[in-house]
Amino acid sequence: MPLDDHYYRNNAADYCNNGCKLLSSSDMDGECNLSTELHNSLLLQSFRWIHICVSICSIALVLYICLHHLSRTILDRVSIIIAKTVYLNILAYSFGFGVVQIVKVAHAFARLAAVTPCDAQIPNVGPVHRHLTLPYQVLCLFRMMATSISTAFVLLHVSFTIQQALSSFRFSVKVQCIVATLCIFFTYFYATCYGYFVFHDETLTGTTQFCSSFTPIRVDIIIINLNIMITLDIIKFIFTILLVTYNKKILKNERNSFDLSRTFQRMQNVYTMEPFIPVFSLHSIVHSVHVVLYSVTIYNRSNYSQSEFTILHSVVNLVPFYCLIASLAFITVIKLGRIVRNDHMRNMISPMSQSNIQEVCFKNLKNAWDRPN
């Protein structure tokens, strides 16, 4: 998923369609309108603070889930590996995105002491912010990293569905581990290639208000990636529903075999996939809305001024919110699943008189066996 801020240099005459023109110090003195307009935008500054808070909350929530809840789920070992990779991706994105946002705010505060609006730009010719020049440019790499690995969210969800398909068709755990490893490797290989082809022309020099996350020179690559990701997302969601339906149907047909290991695996597949359908639905909805909003802003960028285009890209960025909402949805699914399983267990071991305890016990076992979930 591509992200929020529109990349631009302080050449307000165009959108860098033919490359970004870097300005000299004398040019900067006369080209501060864009810097001032963006700094004075209440909407942009508000979303900047919102993004910071959301990123910090996402990091804290992911750490809490990984330390206290992930190992207690009914997920099998391979699914836990993929889930941990998803959360590692959320951490990396939230860190890369959040750190840059915090630096932007620090730079905005430093601007209050500046003599002119041009002192807010990087690199700075004035004495007030000269020490911020190199660190700020280096931190743009974190922003590019967040943009690149955002594509991994869809691919990791696809990896999870592939693993569940292998489990449903009774492939060995060894095969599942190998395929999961290959899927994770391909995911980050794709993210690395995407980041390289989009940002390899960036020089991290010149003057800029924000670190780059969108470059008009590579719009074609961004649009192609959007189409690939949304197609995979839709296919993954449909395939997940089909897998749940398949496992439930096979589970009913395999009751007469009394193969406990096979039945447990089917039950585990159902318990793993069915509760996560709302999470996958949430991801698909957020991703679809993000793609639509992002595509509309790109195709209609000629109708906006440069500052309006920049502000709009910040507003339509839904990835930080997805990182937080997906984590909240996951922990909700874990807790609800635990409540349901505990309720089933309490029903099975409810206190009964000694005269009919065996009858009740076997009746409850039969009911649990006959019930797919």
Tab-separated table of C-alpha atoms in Angstrom:
chain	number	residue	atom	x	y	z
A	1	MET	CA	0.000	0.000	0.000
A	2	PRO	CA	1.408	3.399	-0.862
A	3	LEU	CA	1.409	5.998	1.836
A	4	ASP	CA	0.500	9.538	2.663
A	5	ASP	CA	2.780	12.505	1.951
A	6	HIS	CA	3.230	13.741	-1.578
A	7	TYR	CA	6.919	14.014	-2.414
A	8	TYR	CA	7.947	17.345	-3.677
A	9	ARG	CA	10.772	19.798	-3.796
A	10	ASN	CA	10.346	23.526	-3.413
A	11	ASN	CA	9.809	24.072	-7.106
A	12	ALA	CA	6.233	25.346	-6.879
A	13	ALA	CA	5.860	25.783	-10.627
A	14	ASP	CA	5.069	22.096	-11.306
A	15	TYR	CA	4.744	18.650	-9.716
A	16	CYS	CA	8.214	17.514	-10.767
A	17	ASN	CA	6.744	15.629	-13.710
A	18	ASN	CA	10.091	15.814	-15.477
A	19	GLY	CA	12.218	15.395	-12.379
A	20	CYS	CA	12.667	17.468	-9.281
A	21	LYS	CA	14.497	20.727	-9.669
A	22	LEU	CA	16.706	21.691	-6.757
A	23	LEU	CA	16.837	25.340	-5.879
A	24	SER	CA	19.801	27.485	-4.948
A	25	SER	CA	19.866	29.590	-1.807
A	26	SER	CA	18.778	32.679	-3.717
A	27	ASP	CA	15.847	30.759	-5.245
A	28	MET	CA	14.788	29.544	-1.808
A	29	ASP	CA	14.384	33.072	-0.534
A	30	GLY	CA	11.641	33.696	-3.095
A	31	GLU	CA	9.977	30.263	-2.980
A	32	CYS	CA	8.664	30.049	0.591
A	33	ASN	CA	4.941	30.264	-0.073
A	34	LEU	CA	4.503	26.495	-0.190
A	35	SER	CA	6.469	26.012	3.010
A	36	THR	CA	4.380	28.619	4.807
A	37	GLU	CA	1.063	27.303	3.470
A	38	LEU	CA	1.769	23.745	4.571
A	39	HIS	CA	3.016	24.805	7.969
A	40	ASN	CA	-0.119	26.888	8.554
A	41	SER	CA	-2.491	24.105	7.477
A	42	LEU	CA	-4.490	23.091	10.551
A	43	LEU	CA	-5.690	19.917	8.816
A	44	LEU	CA	-2.171	18.769	7.952
A	45	GLN	CA	-0.810	19.502	11.423
A	46	SER	CA	-3.774	17.742	13.053
A	47	PHE	CA	-3.273	14.581	11.012
A	48	ARG	CA	0.425	14.683	11.769
A	49	TRP	CA	-0.302	14.471	15.498
A	50	ILE	CA	-2.962	11.815	14.917
A	51	HIS	CA	-0.473	9.720	12.933
A	52	ILE	CA	2.069	10.012	15.729
A	53	CYS	CA	-0.413	8.855	18.384
A	54	VAL	CA	-1.706	6.009	16.212
A	55	SER	CA	1.820	4.790	15.418
A	56	ILE	CA	2.842	4.794	19.084
A	57	CYS	CA	-0.339	2.933	20.068
A	58	SER	CA	0.241	0.363	17.319
A	59	ILE	CA	3.776	-0.333	18.514
A	60	ALA	CA	2.668	-0.700	22.145
A	61	LEU	CA	-0.280	-2.949	21.249
A	62	VAL	CA	1.777	-5.223	18.996
A	63	LEU	CA	4.403	-5.698	21.699
A	64	TYR	CA	1.660	-6.496	24.212
A	65	ILE	CA	0.067	-9.088	21.906
A	66	CYS	CA	3.362	-10.779	21.050
A	67	LEU	CA	4.472	-10.987	24.679
A	68	HIS	CA	1.208	-11.997	26.355
A	69	HIS	CA	-1.287	-13.460	23.879
A	70	LEU	CA	0.174	-14.847	20.663
A	71	SER	CA	1.592	-18.024	22.217
A	72	ARG	CA	-1.749	-18.815	23.893
A	73	THR	CA	-3.830	-18.921	20.735
A	74	ILE	CA	-5.119	-22.059	19.030
A	75	LEU	CA	-3.012	-21.182	15.977
A	76	ASP	CA	-0.655	-23.901	14.817
A	77	ARG	CA	3.089	-23.372	14.813
A	78	VAL	CA	3.363	-22.279	11.173
A	79	SER	CA	0.472	-19.819	11.490
A	80	ILE	CA	2.129	-18.286	14.557
A	81	ILE	CA	5.315	-17.748	12.533
A	82	ILE	CA	3.370	-15.878	9.849
A	83	ALA	CA	1.424	-13.914	12.485
A	84	LYS	CA	4.693	-12.857	14.138
A	85	THR	CA	5.974	-11.721	10.746
A	86	VAL	CA	2.840	-9.628	10.236
A	87	TYR	CA	3.390	-7.952	13.597
A	88	LEU	CA	7.055	-7.422	12.836
A	89	ASN	CA	5.908	-5.669	9.670
A	90	ILE	CA	3.513	-3.484	11.675
A	91	LEU	CA	6.348	-2.588	14.059
A	92	ALA	CA	8.693	-1.714	11.203
A	93	TYR	CA	6.088	0.387	9.412
A	94	SER	CA	4.897	2.181	12.558
A	95	PHE	CA	8.480	2.886	13.589
A	96	GLY	CA	9.583	4.159	10.181
A	97	PHE	CA	6.442	6.225	9.724
A	98	GLY	CA	6.195	7.431	13.328
A	99	VAL	CA	9.816	8.484	13.709
A	100	VAL	CA	9.650	10.676	10.630
A	101	GLN	CA	6.377	12.222	11.819
A	102	ILE	CA	7.944	13.026	15.194
A	103	VAL	CA	10.932	14.639	13.486
A	104	LYS	CA	8.527	16.681	11.369
A	105	VAL	CA	6.831	17.969	14.508
A	106	ALA	CA	10.197	18.751	16.102
A	107	HIS	CA	11.153	20.615	12.968
A	108	ALA	CA	7.842	22.497	13.035
A	109	PHE	CA	8.521	23.591	16.606
A	110	ALA	CA	12.018	24.685	15.619
A	111	ARG	CA	10.483	26.758	12.848
A	112	LEU	CA	8.820	28.974	15.452
A	113	ALA	CA	12.262	30.375	16.214
A	114	ALA	CA	13.122	30.864	12.556
A	115	VAL	CA	13.570	34.326	11.115
A	116	THR	CA	11.773	33.492	7.845
A	117	PRO	CA	9.591	30.592	6.633
A	118	CYS	CA	12.514	29.436	4.482
A	119	ASP	CA	14.317	28.380	7.648
A	120	ALA	CA	11.862	25.483	7.867
A	121	GLN	CA	13.319	23.934	4.730
A	122	ILE	CA	16.086	21.377	4.436
A	123	PRO	CA	18.970	22.063	3.963
A	124	ASN	CA	18.864	25.349	5.839
A	125	VAL	CA	21.017	28.336	5.033
A	126	GLY	CA	20.307	30.023	8.349
A	127	PRO	CA	22.114	29.308	11.629
A	128	VAL	CA	18.997	28.224	13.552
A	129	HIS	CA	18.424	24.727	12.087
A	130	ARG	CA	21.680	23.862	10.369
A	131	HIS	CA	22.263	20.953	12.776
A	132	LEU	CA	19.023	19.312	11.530
A	133	THR	CA	20.116	19.048	7.905
A	134	LEU	CA	21.939	15.707	7.795
A	135	PRO	CA	19.793	13.768	10.330
A	136	TYR	CA	16.567	14.869	8.672
A	137	GLN	CA	17.724	13.757	5.244
A	138	VAL	CA	18.941	10.415	6.592
A	139	LEU	CA	15.586	9.878	8.320
A	140	CYS	CA	13.925	10.048	4.905
A	141	LEU	CA	15.237	6.506	4.470
A	142	PHE	CA	12.888	5.396	7.264
A	143	ARG	CA	9.974	6.897	5.355
A	144	MET	CA	10.975	5.084	2.186
A	145	MET	CA	11.304	1.859	4.168
A	146	ALA	CA	7.769	2.255	5.525
A	147	THR	CA	6.453	2.864	2.018
A	148	SER	CA	8.200	-0.217	0.661
A	149	ILE	CA	7.185	-2.702	3.357
A	150	SER	CA	3.562	-1.563	3.294
A	151	THR	CA	3.122	-3.846	0.278
A	152	ALA	CA	4.025	-6.791	2.525
A	153	PHE	CA	0.718	-6.659	4.426
A	154	VAL	CA	-1.286	-8.111	1.540
A	155	LEU	CA	1.371	-10.685	0.666
A	156	LEU	CA	1.620	-11.885	4.276
A	157	HIS	CA	-2.155	-12.301	4.428
A	158	VAL	CA	-1.916	-14.334	1.225
A	159	SER	CA	0.847	-16.423	2.832
A	160	PHE	CA	-1.439	-17.153	5.775
A	161	THR	CA	-4.197	-18.332	3.420
A	162	ILE	CA	-1.748	-20.531	1.476
A	163	GLN	CA	-0.592	-22.141	4.719
A	164	GLN	CA	-4.183	-22.853	5.749
A	165	ALA	CA	-4.844	-24.398	2.336
A	166	LEU	CA	-1.874	-26.730	2.789
A	167	SER	CA	-3.132	-27.671	6.240
A	168	SER	CA	-6.648	-28.263	4.916
A	169	PHE	CA	-5.334	-30.688	2.297
A	170	ARG	CA	-3.211	-32.432	4.951
A	171	PHE	CA	0.277	-31.531	3.795
A	172	SER	CA	2.939	-32.260	6.392
A	173	VAL	CA	4.097	-29.620	8.849
A	174	LYS	CA	7.539	-29.715	7.241
A	175	VAL	CA	6.078	-28.811	3.848
A	176	GLN	CA	4.010	-26.040	5.448
A	177	CYS	CA	7.120	-24.594	7.124
A	178	ILE	CA	9.078	-24.644	3.864
A	179	VAL	CA	6.266	-22.977	1.905
A	180	ALA	CA	5.710	-20.381	4.658
A	181	THR	CA	9.429	-19.548	4.667
A	182	LEU	CA	9.444	-19.165	0.886
A	183	CYS	CA	6.341	-16.957	1.033
A	184	ILE	CA	7.902	-14.695	3.674
A	185	PHE	CA	11.136	-14.502	1.683
A	186	PHE	CA	9.239	-13.612	-1.513
A	187	THR	CA	7.183	-11.016	0.379
A	188	TYR	CA	10.203	-9.010	1.468
A	189	PHE	CA	12.001	-9.588	-1.811
A	190	TYR	CA	9.020	-8.019	-3.578
A	191	ALA	CA	8.911	-5.152	-1.056
A	192	THR	CA	12.637	-4.519	-1.550
A	193	CYS	CA	12.311	-4.503	-5.337
A	194	TYR	CA	9.293	-2.205	-5.139
A	195	GLY	CA	11.146	0.226	-2.891
A	196	TYR	CA	14.211	0.179	-5.131
A	197	PHE	CA	12.369	0.851	-8.394
A	198	VAL	CA	10.262	3.612	-6.825
A	199	PHE	CA	12.990	5.424	-4.877
A	200	HIS	CA	16.347	4.560	-6.449
A	201	ASP	CA	16.498	7.955	-8.183
A	202	GLU	CA	16.100	9.853	-4.908
A	203	THR	CA	19.243	11.788	-3.985
A	204	LEU	CA	18.249	13.036	-0.508
A	205	THR	CA	19.599	16.445	-1.478
A	206	GLY	CA	18.020	19.811	-2.102
A	207	THR	CA	15.226	21.375	-0.094
A	208	THR	CA	12.050	19.664	1.030
A	209	GLN	CA	9.340	20.021	3.641
A	210	PHE	CA	8.632	16.299	4.006
A	211	CYS	CA	10.434	13.050	3.383
A	212	SER	CA	9.387	11.404	0.150
A	213	SER	CA	6.769	8.668	-0.035
A	214	PHE	CA	5.298	9.464	-3.426
A	215	THR	CA	7.331	10.328	-6.482
A	216	PRO	CA	5.464	11.433	-9.620
A	217	ILE	CA	8.248	10.040	-11.798
A	218	ARG	CA	7.247	6.497	-10.731
A	219	VAL	CA	3.462	6.825	-10.861
A	220	ASP	CA	3.233	3.902	-13.306
A	221	ILE	CA	4.966	1.522	-10.886
A	222	ILE	CA	2.792	2.694	-8.001
A	223	ILE	CA	-0.424	2.184	-9.989
A	224	ILE	CA	0.659	-1.288	-11.165
A	225	ASN	CA	1.467	-2.262	-7.589
A	226	LEU	CA	-1.925	-0.980	-6.415
A	227	ASN	CA	-3.728	-3.120	-8.980
A	228	ILE	CA	-1.704	-6.224	-8.120
A	229	MET	CA	-2.283	-5.830	-4.388
A	230	ILE	CA	-6.032	-5.213	-4.614
A	231	THR	CA	-6.448	-8.222	-6.940
A	232	LEU	CA	-4.534	-10.488	-4.558
A	233	ASP	CA	-6.519	-9.138	-1.624
A	234	ILE	CA	-9.870	-9.977	-3.219
A	235	ILE	CA	-8.731	-13.460	-4.295
A	236	LYS	CA	-7.337	-14.140	-0.819
A	237	PHE	CA	-10.563	-13.151	0.907
A	238	ILE	CA	-12.741	-15.315	-1.365
A	239	PHE	CA	-10.368	-18.260	-1.029
A	240	THR	CA	-10.392	-17.991	2.776
A	241	ILE	CA	-14.188	-18.251	2.874
A	242	LEU	CA	-14.052	-21.274	0.559
A	243	LEU	CA	-11.466	-22.944	2.806
A	244	VAL	CA	-13.631	-22.498	5.899
A	245	THR	CA	-16.631	-23.940	4.067
A	246	TYR	CA	-14.550	-26.858	2.786
A	247	ASN	CA	-13.172	-27.717	6.236
A	248	LYS	CA	-16.635	-27.650	7.808
A	249	LYS	CA	-18.026	-29.915	5.107
A	250	ILE	CA	-15.169	-32.407	5.341
A	251	LEU	CA	-15.358	-32.308	9.131
A	252	LYS	CA	-18.946	-33.529	9.047
A	253	ASN	CA	-18.087	-36.304	6.593
A	254	GLU	CA	-15.094	-37.500	8.634
A	255	ARG	CA	-16.983	-37.920	11.903
A	256	ASN	CA	-17.531	-41.618	11.323
A	257	SER	CA	-13.815	-42.308	10.890
A	258	PHE	CA	-13.063	-41.416	14.534
A	259	ASP	CA	-9.558	-40.309	13.542
A	260	LEU	CA	-8.775	-37.917	16.385
A	261	SER	CA	-5.649	-36.409	14.818
A	262	ARG	CA	-7.434	-35.686	11.532
A	263	THR	CA	-10.508	-34.280	13.274
A	264	PHE	CA	-8.380	-32.075	15.522
A	265	GLN	CA	-6.550	-30.685	12.495
A	266	ARG	CA	-9.850	-29.861	10.787
A	267	MET	CA	-11.178	-28.270	13.957
A	268	GLN	CA	-7.969	-26.274	14.312
A	269	ASN	CA	-8.289	-25.023	10.726
A	270	VAL	CA	-11.868	-23.906	11.347
A	271	TYR	CA	-10.999	-22.276	14.677
A	272	THR	CA	-8.034	-20.546	13.032
A	273	MET	CA	-9.667	-19.226	9.863
A	274	GLU	CA	-13.298	-18.543	10.786
A	275	PRO	CA	-12.612	-15.979	13.554
A	276	PHE	CA	-10.116	-14.219	11.288
A	277	ILE	CA	-12.603	-13.654	8.486
A	278	PRO	CA	-13.657	-10.327	10.138
A	279	VAL	CA	-9.971	-9.349	10.341
A	280	PHE	CA	-9.443	-10.202	6.673
A	281	SER	CA	-12.654	-8.357	5.815
A	282	LEU	CA	-11.401	-5.305	7.683
A	283	HIS	CA	-8.110	-5.450	5.828
A	284	SER	CA	-9.843	-5.776	2.451
A	285	ILE	CA	-12.211	-2.882	3.181
A	286	VAL	CA	-9.477	-0.546	4.431
A	287	HIS	CA	-7.198	-1.507	1.568
A	288	SER	CA	-9.931	-0.986	-1.040
A	289	VAL	CA	-10.881	2.430	0.354
A	290	HIS	CA	-7.221	3.414	0.510
A	291	VAL	CA	-6.605	2.346	-3.095
A	292	VAL	CA	-9.676	4.226	-4.351
A	293	LEU	CA	-8.791	7.430	-2.493
A	294	TYR	CA	-5.150	7.225	-3.472
A	295	SER	CA	-5.941	6.553	-7.140
A	296	VAL	CA	-8.463	9.395	-7.305
A	297	THR	CA	-5.948	11.882	-5.913
A	298	ILE	CA	-3.305	10.730	-8.394
A	299	TYR	CA	-5.554	10.886	-11.447
A	300	ASN	CA	-6.934	14.302	-10.442
A	301	ARG	CA	-3.737	15.890	-9.188
A	302	SER	CA	-3.857	18.501	-11.955
A	303	ASN	CA	-7.004	19.895	-10.303
A	304	TYR	CA	-5.202	20.630	-7.038
A	305	SER	CA	-2.545	23.080	-6.069
A	306	GLN	CA	0.707	21.604	-4.835
A	307	SER	CA	-0.142	22.274	-1.200
A	308	GLU	CA	-3.668	20.837	-1.599
A	309	PHE	CA	-2.241	17.699	-3.192
A	310	THR	CA	0.239	17.271	-0.342
A	311	ILE	CA	-2.396	17.769	2.351
A	312	LEU	CA	-4.828	15.420	0.598
A	313	HIS	CA	-2.262	12.623	0.458
A	314	SER	CA	-1.686	12.956	4.167
A	315	VAL	CA	-5.416	12.727	4.889
A	316	VAL	CA	-6.125	9.676	2.691
A	317	ASN	CA	-3.317	7.601	4.194
A	318	LEU	CA	-5.140	4.796	6.038
A	319	VAL	CA	-2.194	2.455	6.641
A	320	PRO	CA	-1.347	3.760	10.153
A	321	PHE	CA	-4.984	3.336	11.147
A	322	TYR	CA	-5.043	-0.173	9.679
A	323	CYS	CA	-2.002	-1.130	11.781
A	324	LEU	CA	-3.834	-0.101	14.945
A	325	ILE	CA	-7.287	-1.433	14.037
A	326	ALA	CA	-5.917	-4.782	12.810
A	327	SER	CA	-4.055	-5.259	16.089
A	328	LEU	CA	-7.184	-4.410	18.080
A	329	ALA	CA	-9.250	-6.799	15.949
A	330	PHE	CA	-6.717	-9.585	16.440
A	331	ILE	CA	-6.647	-9.304	20.219
A	332	THR	CA	-10.460	-9.139	20.236
A	333	VAL	CA	-10.624	-12.372	18.218
A	334	ILE	CA	-8.174	-14.043	20.602
A	335	LYS	CA	-10.127	-13.064	23.702
A	336	LEU	CA	-13.525	-13.956	22.222
A	337	GLY	CA	-12.207	-17.332	21.065
A	338	ARG	CA	-10.877	-18.020	24.539
A	339	ILE	CA	-14.235	-17.119	26.080
A	340	VAL	CA	-16.072	-19.485	23.707
A	341	ARG	CA	-13.685	-22.367	24.388
A	342	ASN	CA	-13.861	-21.812	28.144
A	343	ASP	CA	-17.642	-21.799	27.927
A	344	HIS	CA	-17.587	-25.144	26.107
A	345	MET	CA	-15.257	-26.549	28.743
A	346	ARG	CA	-17.404	-25.316	31.624
A	347	ASN	CA	-20.432	-26.989	30.077
A	348	MET	CA	-18.556	-30.264	29.868
A	349	ILE	CA	-17.316	-30.263	33.464
A	350	SER	CA	-20.357	-28.714	35.124
A	351	PRO	CA	-20.977	-30.265	38.561
A	352	MET	CA	-23.354	-33.212	38.399
A	353	SER	CA	-24.387	-35.936	40.799
A	354	GLN	CA	-22.122	-38.985	40.968
A	355	SER	CA	-24.921	-41.240	39.748
A	356	ASN	CA	-24.987	-39.849	36.220
A	357	ILE	CA	-21.559	-38.194	35.881
A	358	GLN	CA	-20.332	-40.688	33.288
A	359	GLU	CA	-23.490	-40.407	31.230
A	360	VAL	CA	-23.290	-36.597	31.197
A	361	CYS	CA	-19.569	-36.651	30.438
A	362	PHE	CA	-19.927	-38.907	27.411
A	363	LYS	CA	-22.969	-36.983	26.228
A	364	ASN	CA	-20.979	-33.735	26.327
A	365	LEU	CA	-18.084	-35.374	24.523
A	366	LYS	CA	-20.463	-36.598	21.828
A	367	ASN	CA	-21.950	-33.115	21.449
A	368	ALA	CA	-18.488	-31.568	21.194
A	369	TRP	CA	-17.485	-34.179	18.622
A	370	ASP	CA	-20.575	-33.615	16.495
A	371	ARG	CA	-20.233	-29.839	16.583
A	372	PRO	CA	-17.760	-28.369	14.037
A	373	ASN	CA	-17.149	-25.273	16.173
